[in-house]
Amino acid sequence: MNTGENPPTQFVDNDLKPVGHGRMLRKEDARFIRGKGRFIDDIQLPGMLHLAILRAPIAHGRIVSVDVTLAEAHPKVKLVGTGAMLAEHGLAWMPTLANDVQPVLATDKIHFQWQEVAFVVADDRYAAQDALELIDVEYEQLPVVVNARTALEASAPVIRDDLAGKTDNRCFDWETGDKQATDAVFARAEVVVGQEMVYPRVHPAPLETCGAVANYDPIDGDLTLWSTTQAPHAHRTLYSMVAGLPEHKIRVISPDIGGGFGNKVPIYPGYLCTIVASMLTGAPVKWTEDRFENLTSTAFARDYVMHGEIAATKAGRILAIRTNVLADHGAFNGVAAPTKYPAGFFGVFTGSYDIQAAHCAMTAVYTNKAPGGVAYSCSFRVAEAVYLIERLVDCLADQLGMDPVELRLLNLLKPDQFPYTSMTGWIYDSGDYESTLREALKIADYAGLRREQAEKRASGELMGIGVSVFTEAVGAGPRKDMDILGLGMADGAQLCLYPTGTAVLRVSCQSQGQGHETTFAQIVAEEIGIPPADIKVVHGDTDLSPFGMGTYGSRSTPVSGAAAVLVARKVRDKAHLFAATMLEVTVADLEWRKGSFHVIGDPAKSLTIQQIAKWAYGTGQLPDGVEGGLEAHIHYHPENLTYPNGAYICVVDVDPGTAVVTVRRFIAVDDCGTRINPMIIEGQVHRGLTDGVGMALMEMITFDEDGNCLAASLMDYLLPTALEVPDWETGFTVTPSPHHPIGAKGIGECATVGSPPAIVNAVVDALKPYGLRHADMPLTPSRLWEAMNGNAQPPM
Amino acid sequence: MQVTMKVNGNDVTREIEGRLLLVHFLRDHLGLTGTHWGCDTSNCGACAVWLDGEPVKSCTVLAAMAGGHEVRTVEALEQRGELDTIQRGFMECHGLQCGFCTPGMLMTTRALLDRCPSPSQEEIREAISGQVCRCTGYATIVRSVQWAAAEEAGTRTTLATGETP
Ligand code: FES
Ligand code: FES
């Protein structure tokens, strides 16, 4: 294991990474800094029409009538679509990624506020909006279920009466771990601490909203769909299944995407409406949702009520963890998680600790709120799991009067325990958790911080120090365990070396800002030795890239990244055969030095990969049974997830007069195994830390008792700006994964997952003088003020 | 109605609706899609452009109001094939990821450097506080602006992340 210093800006760690081509700036930046990115709404096609969606202003009710006469009469309107019209084509409902169904346009019932009711297609976007006003819909309101805690009461109205035999709002029950064994440990434990905590509903809110441009060619029957999708190939398959279009005639293009964070994984009604509109009008049609639509109708995240308990000895040895979770899934089960994991990877709630037993029982319910659930860089609910365990450990430290760092050090898994099978059956690949934590303590000067805190407390100032030590589970996933709607979670990659020695890599995942055009070129460059500048990465177009499941859950590096390594090795192996033929030696006589094959013992006799590429397409006699050309293809199933880890320390100051929290310092030490591009890793960590500040202190999608969404704009749904976040301090350790060909692990969501508990722990620590043990996010000044005055309330 | 304005140095005249927002005028009528649109409430700053040399949110300006004025967008930062220093700063210091906020950030921070050639970290954060970036966590944007400031002052000693001396 290497321990890195806290990198100052001039830090150079090229030697520590495998991609030894020196510092690598991002290839994609050249277009973005010139304003030449190509995002969905930038696409203009000749004769293109614009689509807008009418949404229901009520949260629960029946549609009595929909009158579109006036809208149809608008001079600029080309088409008005309703649920009834879609029903005629069998398209009124669509499957969700969790095997539930959801209306494309409501036919008879509204299930959540701002659900899709009708669409208008017009000559321009303003006219389309005008015509929405001309549609007259009459509703009959029904009682509303907003609070998950009351969703299963006998008096609660049944939201999903479309499901045969449904008599309540139960979505599913799920459990993991060993209840009996866990209860037995709890029964004899010296110390048991329990805490209820809410992870509020939040929204990923990428800066670019969702949208699509559909262009259907009625002559060939070809559909081209540009859409804000993190999973173009999976979407293509689903469109084929839903709309009955032949899959080979559908081309899904995911152009430049202005941030995804899980918001752009599901298929939204707007995409299907856009396709239908193009098919019916014979013209290209564009739909771009506005921010209000994005926040109120697309994939939310979290919304878990968790009751957790932790059992330990008096000396602080953690023995067991158990939890009951109430999960609010909204009106339709729209989680984008592997089929066998209805609660995503929440099962990793045992965290980074060596314990004896664990159990979780979960009930998920339907409510009159927008669907979604797995989004906002949560790594399929690892965010909720990490929050639960890291808050519980702090509650235990409080109970025992122990320092939260000492308590953690006592219980962390040790390096020799890996691969480690957790009490809920997850196989952690590798880690050196103590070193990671010690690195963070060093950067933070933890002892110094505690001294400073003691001095400040003495003078009435509220300074808090919060720690979180987390283990992530990313890179879905192994074929035997993981699928979405029956599609195994494998990724394809194709690599072609051209005669002049430059290369094109085609990958199935695509980028929403991760910089794949750069990092994937680096991966291939390392494996075959040609410069990254000579490698073009093609992605985000189903006609131009191999099948794969897309970019979410931090799976690009663990799955597609591994595919890129292995496909490059296939090419190298073929080049090895050619080199032996060209040099008239055996394969065993040759050794590979990055970029060339050398005859062992006669290193002057060598061939570069570029020379071999040229020969591969030439006229020389090929080895027996080997085709010419220099290209390869792979469809890669990972054998396991990867388990990056981190140790975070947050320092806050709380104003005792206003309850305003200032994050003064934040130290993040991450271990994502082998580091491909340190600059990009640091950027991804910074992003997640900012998410953490948002979720812990500012963000919440909230509703009134009638189901009105109260966070429908960026005035009400507060996102961190440059003023709310500190100058991040990052560090790293490197513990390669044995389950990845270059030892890399996913990093994209670690900080989003790991930072919220560090911030909440810091705030609770600051408020120790107030006797506070827990307060639910978001810790806005008003909510925290109530907590300081003994009136802590769960968020609604 | 007819509107005439100077956009990136060129006179443009178009027939428009009075309610048309400047952001849509630039994007849909002039094809200048570098200026983005990210919210309905003037909170995100993805749409920032210059109006007579001052950064404004083009979603809060009617195209008609820009008539007779001078608009500058991200597309005009590069001059005669030379990137503006601020553009280079963002590339050097990883001041962008998805690139959606970037045009707005570039316009605001270029304006900052024009009036304050060596801004402090606080001044940079203040200058972009009306804008949202969902990807970078802002620290690298701050570094990008500092890089550009030092480059223009000829005093650049610090290197960007991972840069070899
Ligand atoms: S589009 Fe958000 S501020 Fe203009
Ligand atoms: S780079 Fe994505 S929003 Fe700023």
Short mmCIF file of N, CA and C in Angstrom, two decimals, chain A residues 497-502 528-531 534 574-583 590 592-593 595-599 603-620 622 629-630:
data_model
loop_
_atom_site.label_atom_id
_atom_site.label_comp_id
_atom_site.label_asym_id
_atom_site.label_seq_id
_atom_site.Cartn_x
_atom_site.Cartn_y
_atom_site.Cartn_z
N LEU A 497 -6.91 -1.19 -33.79
CA LEU A 497 -5.69 -0.46 -34.13
C LEU A 497 -5.65 -0.33 -35.64
N TYR A 498 -5.51 0.86 -36.14
CA TYR A 498 -5.49 1.08 -37.58
C TYR A 498 -4.08 0.88 -38.14
N PRO A 499 -3.96 0.75 -39.47
CA PRO A 499 -2.64 0.47 -40.05
C PRO A 499 -1.57 1.48 -39.67
N THR A 500 -1.96 2.73 -39.45
CA THR A 500 -0.92 3.72 -39.11
C THR A 500 -0.64 3.78 -37.62
N GLY A 501 -1.25 2.90 -36.86
CA GLY A 501 -0.87 2.80 -35.45
C GLY A 501 -1.68 3.66 -34.50
N THR A 502 -2.73 4.27 -34.98
CA THR A 502 -3.64 4.94 -34.05
C THR A 502 -4.83 4.02 -33.83
N ILE A 528 -1.36 -0.93 -24.37
CA ILE A 528 -0.72 -1.21 -25.66
C ILE A 528 0.38 -0.21 -26.02
N GLY A 529 0.56 0.77 -25.15
CA GLY A 529 1.75 1.59 -25.27
C GLY A 529 1.72 2.70 -26.30
N ILE A 530 0.58 2.94 -26.93
CA ILE A 530 0.55 4.09 -27.83
C ILE A 530 0.05 5.30 -27.05
N PRO A 531 0.37 6.52 -27.46
CA PRO A 531 0.00 7.68 -26.66
C PRO A 531 -1.52 7.86 -26.60
N ASP A 534 -3.37 9.34 -29.42
CA ASP A 534 -3.61 8.54 -30.63
C ASP A 534 -4.79 7.57 -30.47
N LYS A 574 -2.55 -10.57 -29.76
CA LYS A 574 -2.51 -10.83 -31.20
C LYS A 574 -1.25 -10.20 -31.81
N ALA A 575 -0.94 -9.01 -31.34
CA ALA A 575 0.28 -8.35 -31.82
C ALA A 575 1.52 -9.18 -31.47
N HIS A 576 1.45 -9.85 -30.35
CA HIS A 576 2.55 -10.71 -29.90
C HIS A 576 2.79 -11.84 -30.93
N LEU A 577 1.69 -12.44 -31.37
CA LEU A 577 1.80 -13.50 -32.39
C LEU A 577 2.42 -12.94 -33.67
N PHE A 578 1.94 -11.77 -34.08
CA PHE A 578 2.46 -11.17 -35.31
C PHE A 578 3.94 -10.83 -35.16
N ALA A 579 4.30 -10.31 -33.99
CA ALA A 579 5.69 -9.91 -33.78
C ALA A 579 6.62 -11.11 -33.90
N ALA A 580 6.16 -12.24 -33.33
CA ALA A 580 6.98 -13.45 -33.41
C ALA A 580 7.17 -13.85 -34.87
N THR A 581 6.11 -13.79 -35.65
CA THR A 581 6.20 -14.12 -37.07
C THR A 581 7.13 -13.15 -37.79
N MET A 582 6.95 -11.87 -37.51
CA MET A 582 7.74 -10.85 -38.20
C MET A 582 9.22 -10.97 -37.90
N LEU A 583 9.55 -11.32 -36.65
CA LEU A 583 10.96 -11.39 -36.24
C LEU A 583 11.51 -12.81 -36.37
N LEU A 590 9.93 -13.45 -26.91
CA LEU A 590 9.66 -12.00 -26.90
C LEU A 590 9.19 -11.53 -25.54
N TRP A 592 7.44 -8.01 -23.62
CA TRP A 592 6.71 -6.76 -23.87
C TRP A 592 7.25 -5.66 -22.98
N ARG A 593 7.68 -4.58 -23.59
CA ARG A 593 7.94 -3.37 -22.82
C ARG A 593 6.96 -2.36 -23.38
N GLY A 595 4.71 -0.64 -25.32
CA GLY A 595 4.77 -0.07 -26.66
C GLY A 595 5.54 -0.88 -27.66
N SER A 596 6.31 -1.91 -27.20
CA SER A 596 7.07 -2.69 -28.18
C SER A 596 7.41 -4.08 -27.64
N PHE A 597 7.62 -5.00 -28.59
CA PHE A 597 8.10 -6.34 -28.25
C PHE A 597 9.60 -6.42 -28.54
N HIS A 598 10.34 -7.02 -27.63
CA HIS A 598 11.79 -7.15 -27.77
C HIS A 598 12.18 -8.62 -27.69
N VAL A 599 13.18 -8.99 -28.47
CA VAL A 599 13.71 -10.34 -28.37
C VAL A 599 14.55 -10.42 -27.09
N PRO A 603 17.81 -7.20 -27.22
CA PRO A 603 16.78 -6.16 -27.16
C PRO A 603 16.80 -5.20 -28.33
N ALA A 604 17.88 -5.14 -29.05
CA ALA A 604 17.90 -4.26 -30.22
C ALA A 604 16.93 -4.76 -31.28
N LYS A 605 16.68 -6.06 -31.24
CA LYS A 605 15.71 -6.63 -32.18
C LYS A 605 14.33 -6.44 -31.59
N SER A 606 13.63 -5.49 -32.13
CA SER A 606 12.33 -5.19 -31.54
C SER A 606 11.38 -4.60 -32.58
N LEU A 607 10.11 -4.59 -32.21
CA LEU A 607 9.08 -4.01 -33.08
C LEU A 607 8.13 -3.17 -32.23
N THR A 608 7.80 -2.00 -32.71
CA THR A 608 6.81 -1.20 -31.99
C THR A 608 5.42 -1.71 -32.34
N ILE A 609 4.48 -1.36 -31.49
CA ILE A 609 3.09 -1.77 -31.74
C ILE A 609 2.59 -1.14 -33.05
N GLN A 610 3.10 0.04 -33.36
CA GLN A 610 2.70 0.71 -34.60
C GLN A 610 3.21 -0.05 -35.82
N GLN A 611 4.44 -0.54 -35.72
CA GLN A 611 4.99 -1.33 -36.84
C GLN A 611 4.18 -2.62 -37.02
N ILE A 612 3.81 -3.20 -35.90
CA ILE A 612 3.05 -4.44 -35.97
C ILE A 612 1.67 -4.18 -36.58
N ALA A 613 1.07 -3.05 -36.20
CA ALA A 613 -0.26 -2.72 -36.72
C ALA A 613 -0.22 -2.60 -38.25
N LYS A 614 0.80 -1.95 -38.72
CA LYS A 614 0.91 -1.77 -40.17
C LYS A 614 1.03 -3.13 -40.87
N TRP A 615 1.85 -3.98 -40.27
CA TRP A 615 2.05 -5.32 -40.84
C TRP A 615 0.75 -6.13 -40.81
N ALA A 616 -0.03 -5.93 -39.73
CA ALA A 616 -1.26 -6.72 -39.56
C ALA A 616 -2.21 -6.53 -40.74
N TYR A 617 -2.17 -5.36 -41.34
CA TYR A 617 -3.07 -5.08 -42.46
C TYR A 617 -2.36 -5.25 -43.82
N GLY A 618 -1.11 -5.74 -43.78
CA GLY A 618 -0.30 -5.79 -45.00
C GLY A 618 -0.40 -7.10 -45.75
N THR A 619 0.71 -7.54 -46.28
CA THR A 619 0.71 -8.69 -47.18
C THR A 619 1.54 -9.85 -46.67
N GLY A 620 2.17 -9.69 -45.51
CA GLY A 620 3.02 -10.75 -44.98
C GLY A 620 2.25 -12.02 -44.65
N LEU A 622 0.61 -14.72 -42.65
CA LEU A 622 0.06 -14.73 -41.29
C LEU A 622 0.40 -16.03 -40.59
N GLY A 629 -5.36 -8.06 -39.56
CA GLY A 629 -6.02 -6.97 -38.84
C GLY A 629 -5.63 -6.99 -37.38
N LEU A 630 -5.89 -5.88 -36.70
CA LEU A 630 -5.51 -5.82 -35.28
C LEU A 630 -6.65 -5.19 -34.50
#
